[in-house]
PDB file of C-alpha atoms in Angstrom:
ATOM      1  CA  UNK A   1      91.973 113.896 114.341  1.00  0.00           C
ATOM      2  CA  UNK A   2      93.985 111.338 114.025  1.00  0.00           C
ATOM      3  CA  UNK A   3      97.300 112.806 111.505  1.00  0.00           C
ATOM      4  CA  UNK A   4      97.415 110.854 108.295  1.00  0.00           C
ATOM      5  CA  UNK A   5     101.377 109.553 108.254  1.00  0.00           C
ATOM      6  CA  UNK A   6     100.440 107.842 104.481  1.00  0.00           C
ATOM      7  CA  UNK A   7     100.208 112.354 103.629  1.00  0.00           C
ATOM      8  CA  UNK A   8     103.509 112.314 100.723  1.00  0.00           C
ATOM      9  CA  UNK A   9     104.160 115.610 103.223  1.00  0.00           C
ATOM     10  CA  UNK A  10     105.010 113.237 105.866  1.00  0.00           C
ATOM     11  CA  UNK A  11     105.578 110.026 103.477  1.00  0.00           C
ATOM     12  CA  UNK A  12     109.013 112.256 101.574  1.00  0.00           C
ATOM     13  CA  UNK A  13     110.272 114.304 104.181  1.00  0.00           C
ATOM     14  CA  UNK A  14     113.627 113.707 104.350  1.00  0.00           C
ATOM     15  CA  UNK A  15     116.716 115.664 105.784  1.00  0.00           C
ATOM     16  CA  UNK A  16     117.371 119.174 103.461  1.00  0.00           C
ATOM     17  CA  UNK A  17     114.006 118.981 102.441  1.00  0.00           C
ATOM     18  CA  UNK A  18     111.909 122.118 103.286  1.00  0.00           C
ATOM     19  CA  UNK A  19     109.030 120.252 105.116  1.00  0.00           C
ATOM     20  CA  UNK A  20     105.664 122.499 104.225  1.00  0.00           C
ATOM     21  CA  UNK A  21     104.328 122.308 108.082  1.00  0.00           C
ATOM     22  CA  UNK A  22     101.350 125.411 106.612  1.00  0.00           C
ATOM     23  CA  UNK A  23     100.080 122.382 104.237  1.00  0.00           C
ATOM     24  CA  UNK A  24     100.119 119.529 106.787  1.00  0.00           C
ATOM     25  CA  UNK A  25      98.618 122.136 109.275  1.00  0.00           C
ATOM     26  CA  UNK A  26      95.326 122.480 106.017  1.00  0.00           C
ATOM     27  CA  UNK A  27      95.436 119.110 105.434  1.00  0.00           C
ATOM     28  CA  UNK A  28      94.712 117.488 109.302  1.00  0.00           C
ATOM     29  CA  UNK A  29      92.071 120.389 109.393  1.00  0.00           C
ATOM     30  CA  UNK A  30      90.406 120.110 105.918  1.00  0.00           C
ATOM     31  CA  UNK A  31      87.527 118.992 107.706  1.00  0.00           C
ATOM     32  CA  UNK A  32      86.776 122.208 109.651  1.00  0.00           C
ATOM     33  CA  UNK A  33      87.392 124.170 106.799  1.00  0.00           C
ATOM     34  CA  UNK A  34      85.111 122.559 104.862  1.00  0.00           C
ATOM     35  CA  UNK A  35      82.334 123.857 107.724  1.00  0.00           C
ATOM     36  CA  UNK A  36      82.857 126.732 106.611  1.00  0.00           C
ATOM     37  CA  UNK A  37      82.756 127.112 102.834  1.00  0.00           C
ATOM     38  CA  UNK A  38      82.252 123.035 101.537  1.00  0.00           C
ATOM     39  CA  UNK A  39      85.927 124.310 100.119  1.00  0.00           C
ATOM     40  CA  UNK A  40      89.196 122.848 100.247  1.00  0.00           C
ATOM     41  CA  UNK A  41      91.134 126.179 101.447  1.00  0.00           C
ATOM     42  CA  UNK A  42      93.106 126.549  97.675  1.00  0.00           C
ATOM     43  CA  UNK A  43      89.920 127.557  95.948  1.00  0.00           C
ATOM     44  CA  UNK A  44      89.146 129.999  98.263  1.00  0.00           C
ATOM     45  CA  UNK A  45      89.808 133.694  98.438  1.00  0.00           C
ATOM     46  CA  UNK A  46      92.398 135.136 100.950  1.00  0.00           C
ATOM     47  CA  UNK A  47      89.507 137.062 103.016  1.00  0.00           C
ATOM     48  CA  UNK A  48      87.612 133.441 102.555  1.00  0.00           C
ATOM     49  CA  UNK A  49      90.517 131.675 103.521  1.00  0.00           C
ATOM     50  CA  UNK A  50      91.847 134.063 105.977  1.00  0.00           C
ATOM     51  CA  UNK A  51      87.921 133.976 107.830  1.00  0.00           C
ATOM     52  CA  UNK A  52      87.846 130.505 107.586  1.00  0.00           C
ATOM     53  CA  UNK A  53      91.035 130.096 109.240  1.00  0.00           C
ATOM     54  CA  UNK A  54      90.442 132.642 112.202  1.00  0.00           C
ATOM     55  CA  UNK A  55      87.401 131.077 112.938  1.00  0.00           C
ATOM     56  CA  UNK A  56      89.221 127.698 113.472  1.00  0.00           C
ATOM     57  CA  UNK A  57      91.333 129.580 116.142  1.00  0.00           C
ATOM     58  CA  UNK A  58      89.498 130.875 117.974  1.00  0.00           C
ATOM     59  CA  UNK A  59      88.006 127.054 118.282  1.00  0.00           C
ATOM     60  CA  UNK A  60      91.619 125.502 119.040  1.00  0.00           C
ATOM     61  CA  UNK A  61      93.264 125.450 122.443  1.00  0.00           C
ATOM     62  CA  UNK A  62      96.812 124.309 124.011  1.00  0.00           C
ATOM     63  CA  UNK A  63      97.137 122.470 126.451  1.00  0.00           C
ATOM     64  CA  UNK A  64      94.137 123.163 127.546  1.00  0.00           C
ATOM     65  CA  UNK A  65      93.621 126.808 127.213  1.00  0.00           C
ATOM     66  CA  UNK A  66      92.411 129.077 124.053  1.00  0.00           C
ATOM     67  CA  UNK A  67      95.482 129.534 121.278  1.00  0.00           C
ATOM     68  CA  UNK A  68      95.391 133.514 121.010  1.00  0.00           C
ATOM     69  CA  UNK A  69      95.900 133.888 125.066  1.00  0.00           C
ATOM     70  CA  UNK A  70      98.914 131.127 125.302  1.00  0.00           C
ATOM     71  CA  UNK A  71     100.616 133.110 122.057  1.00  0.00           C
ATOM     72  CA  UNK A  72      99.265 137.005 122.570  1.00  0.00           C
ATOM     73  CA  UNK A  73     103.275 138.280 122.753  1.00  0.00           C
ATOM     74  CA  UNK A  74     103.089 136.368 118.829  1.00  0.00           C
ATOM     75  CA  UNK A  75      99.960 138.540 117.907  1.00  0.00           C
ATOM     76  CA  UNK A  76     100.343 141.096 119.520  1.00  0.00           C
ATOM     77  CA  UNK A  77     104.131 141.551 118.082  1.00  0.00           C
ATOM     78  CA  UNK A  78     102.559 140.749 114.508  1.00  0.00           C
ATOM     79  CA  UNK A  79     100.166 143.873 114.908  1.00  0.00           C
ATOM     80  CA  UNK A  80     102.412 145.727 111.351  1.00  0.00           C
ATOM     81  CA  UNK A  81     101.412 143.627 109.196  1.00  0.00           C
ATOM     82  CA  UNK A  82      97.472 142.203 107.553  1.00  0.00           C
ATOM     83  CA  UNK A  83      95.130 140.240 109.429  1.00  0.00           C
ATOM     84  CA  UNK A  84      95.679 137.615 107.038  1.00  0.00           C
ATOM     85  CA  UNK A  85      98.892 137.568 107.688  1.00  0.00           C
ATOM     86  CA  UNK A  86      98.856 137.493 111.283  1.00  0.00           C
ATOM     87  CA  UNK A  87      96.126 134.236 110.402  1.00  0.00           C
ATOM     88  CA  UNK A  88      99.101 132.412 108.327  1.00  0.00           C
ATOM     89  CA  UNK A  89     101.829 132.972 110.965  1.00  0.00           C
ATOM     90  CA  UNK A  90      99.835 131.852 113.626  1.00  0.00           C
ATOM     91  CA  UNK A  91      98.292 128.215 112.109  1.00  0.00           C
ATOM     92  CA  UNK A  92     102.265 127.989 110.498  1.00  0.00           C
ATOM     93  CA  UNK A  93     102.941 128.217 114.687  1.00  0.00           C
ATOM     94  CA  UNK A  94     100.917 125.742 116.117  1.00  0.00           C
ATOM     95  CA  UNK A  95     101.709 123.330 112.559  1.00  0.00           C
ATOM     96  CA  UNK A  96     105.434 123.485 114.048  1.00  0.00           C
ATOM     97  CA  UNK A  97     104.816 122.557 117.615  1.00  0.00           C
ATOM     98  CA  UNK A  98     102.092 120.379 116.453  1.00  0.00           C
ATOM     99  CA  UNK A  99     103.530 118.192 113.226  1.00  0.00           C
ATOM    100  CA  UNK A 100     107.550 118.792 114.812  1.00  0.00           C
ATOM    101  CA  UNK A 101     108.166 114.660 115.757  1.00  0.00           C
ATOM    102  CA  UNK A 102     108.022 114.095 112.023  1.00  0.00           C
ATOM    103  CA  UNK A 103     110.492 117.037 110.334  1.00  0.00           C
ATOM    104  CA  UNK A 104     113.770 115.418 109.354  1.00  0.00           C
ATOM    105  CA  UNK A 105     115.396 118.252 109.791  1.00  0.00           C
ATOM    106  CA  UNK A 106     114.849 118.855 113.564  1.00  0.00           C
ATOM    107  CA  UNK A 107     115.986 115.408 114.933  1.00  0.00           C
ATOM    108  CA  UNK A 108     118.407 115.990 116.974  1.00  0.00           C
ATOM    109  CA  UNK A 109     122.112 114.714 116.835  1.00  0.00           C
ATOM    110  CA  UNK A 110     121.580 111.570 117.861  1.00  0.00           C
ATOM    111  CA  UNK A 111     118.918 110.541 115.700  1.00  0.00           C
ATOM    112  CA  UNK A 112     115.634 111.557 118.269  1.00  0.00           C
ATOM    113  CA  UNK A 113     113.348 113.298 117.169  1.00  0.00           C
ATOM    114  CA  UNK A 114     111.638 117.268 117.637  1.00  0.00           C
ATOM    115  CA  UNK A 115     109.136 117.233 120.777  1.00  0.00           C
ATOM    116  CA  UNK A 116     107.106 120.213 122.261  1.00  0.00           C
ATOM    117  CA  UNK A 117     104.852 120.773 125.706  1.00  0.00           C
ATOM    118  CA  UNK A 118     102.038 121.936 123.653  1.00  0.00           C
ATOM    119  CA  UNK A 119      98.829 119.190 122.652  1.00  0.00           C
ATOM    120  CA  UNK A 120      96.231 121.327 121.114  1.00  0.00           C
ATOM    121  CA  UNK A 121      92.523 120.212 120.090  1.00  0.00           C
ATOM    122  CA  UNK A 122      90.019 121.636 118.476  1.00  0.00           C
ATOM    123  CA  UNK A 123      87.116 122.807 121.212  1.00  0.00           C
ATOM    124  CA  UNK A 124      83.445 123.147 119.774  1.00  0.00           C
ATOM    125  CA  UNK A 125      81.429 123.454 122.475  1.00  0.00           C
ATOM    126  CA  UNK A 126      83.180 121.085 125.225  1.00  0.00           C
ATOM    127  CA  UNK A 127      83.749 118.563 122.576  1.00  0.00           C
ATOM    128  CA  UNK A 128      87.705 118.874 122.019  1.00  0.00           C
ATOM    129  CA  UNK A 129      89.402 116.762 119.156  1.00  0.00           C
ATOM    130  CA  UNK A 130      93.352 116.748 119.557  1.00  0.00           C
ATOM    131  CA  UNK A 131      96.101 116.657 117.247  1.00  0.00           C
ATOM    132  CA  UNK A 132      96.858 113.092 117.022  1.00  0.00           C
ATOM    133  CA  UNK A 133      98.360 110.170 115.778  1.00  0.00           C
ATOM    134  CA  UNK A 134      97.308 106.559 116.364  1.00  0.00           C
ATOM    135  CA  UNK A 135     100.423 104.556 114.213  1.00  0.00           C
ATOM    136  CA  UNK A 136     101.136 100.986 114.854  1.00  0.00           C
ATOM    137  CA  UNK A 137     104.139  99.756 113.471  1.00  0.00           C
ATOM    138  CA  UNK A 138     105.938  95.296 112.924  1.00  0.00           C
ATOM    139  CA  UNK A 139     107.939  94.698 116.442  1.00  0.00           C
ATOM    140  CA  UNK A 140     107.873  90.343 115.245  1.00  0.00           C
ATOM    141  CA  UNK A 141     106.231  88.402 112.676  1.00  0.00           C
ATOM    142  CA  UNK A 142     102.641  88.406 114.344  1.00  0.00           C
ATOM    143  CA  UNK A 143     103.193  91.314 116.460  1.00  0.00           C
ATOM    144  CA  UNK A 144     102.266  95.177 116.333  1.00  0.00           C
ATOM    145  CA  UNK A 145     103.025  98.134 118.667  1.00  0.00           C
ATOM    146  CA  UNK A 146     102.608 101.967 118.415  1.00  0.00           C
ATOM    147  CA  UNK A 147     104.747 104.021 116.532  1.00  0.00           C
ATOM    148  CA  UNK A 148     107.428 106.524 118.809  1.00  0.00           C
ATOM    149  CA  UNK A 149     105.697 109.038 117.033  1.00  0.00           C
ATOM    150  CA  UNK A 150     102.332 107.676 118.414  1.00  0.00           C
ATOM    151  CA  UNK A 151     104.181 106.861 122.050  1.00  0.00           C
ATOM    152  CA  UNK A 152     105.132 111.031 121.584  1.00  0.00           C
ATOM    153  CA  UNK A 153     101.157 111.980 121.514  1.00  0.00           C
ATOM    154  CA  UNK A 154      99.850 109.457 124.049  1.00  0.00           C
ATOM    155  CA  UNK A 155     102.761 110.982 126.337  1.00  0.00           C
ATOM    156  CA  UNK A 156     101.387 114.294 125.706  1.00  0.00           C
ATOM    157  CA  UNK A 157      97.757 113.102 125.980  1.00  0.00           C
ATOM    158  CA  UNK A 158      98.631 111.780 129.155  1.00  0.00           C
ATOM    159  CA  UNK A 159     100.689 114.277 130.523  1.00  0.00           C
ATOM    160  CA  UNK A 160      97.785 116.561 129.364  1.00  0.00           C
ATOM    161  CA  UNK A 161      95.374 114.765 131.354  1.00  0.00           C
ATOM    162  CA  UNK A 162      97.808 115.304 134.446  1.00  0.00           C
ATOM    163  CA  UNK A 163      97.443 118.754 134.297  1.00  0.00           C
ATOM    164  CA  UNK A 164     101.599 119.142 133.080  1.00  0.00           C
ATOM    165  CA  UNK A 165     102.042 120.290 131.201  1.00  0.00           C
ATOM    166  CA  UNK A 166     102.488 124.592 131.328  1.00  0.00           C
ATOM    167  CA  UNK A 167      99.055 126.743 130.448  1.00  0.00           C
ATOM    168  CA  UNK A 168     101.104 129.972 130.226  1.00  0.00           C
ATOM    169  CA  UNK A 169     104.254 131.350 128.429  1.00  0.00           C
ATOM    170  CA  UNK A 170     105.887 132.155 131.153  1.00  0.00           C
ATOM    171  CA  UNK A 171     104.885 128.603 132.699  1.00  0.00           C
ATOM    172  CA  UNK A 172     107.030 126.966 129.700  1.00  0.00           C
ATOM    173  CA  UNK A 173     109.205 129.627 129.720  1.00  0.00           C
ATOM    174  CA  UNK A 174     110.245 128.069 134.197  1.00  0.00           C
ATOM    175  CA  UNK A 175     109.742 124.552 132.872  1.00  0.00           C
ATOM    176  CA  UNK A 176     112.762 125.268 130.917  1.00  0.00           C
ATOM    177  CA  UNK A 177     115.066 127.316 132.944  1.00  0.00           C
ATOM    178  CA  UNK A 178     114.684 130.372 130.499  1.00  0.00           C
ATOM    179  CA  UNK A 179     112.519 132.412 132.946  1.00  0.00           C
TER     180      UNK A 179
END
């Protein structure tokens, strides 16, 4: 699943503007949404949208672990809200990880984009469709090289392949010295 950087959400993002993570997530997983009802998410009822997104989430993995298992703490904390709200919150949480590098509001003081140690995919019967970016930018008159964001996604893929990404929140906390 190659992220479309021509999407206006990415193209026109700027500091001070709210970055609509959810809309970018739905646009990126649109093929999976269409599998469910052959309609865009905004055309579905809340119930159908919830069921559709829940089906996608059940097939999603982060760092090779089912998303629902990785985010069990968050899901357990959201028991007081409707299922539709829980699904939307989980989608937003994942989208903030996946698309963090495009949100100019999250750049650090040195102008570097945000990064995470979470690599997401949709697993359909063992076929993993990763959220990736393969984008080239001009580096000379006739040369092109990978964009910094594309390099970031390639690094995530390499660390995933090497088994270096945390499989649990506990591993993640230890990695960052928080636990």
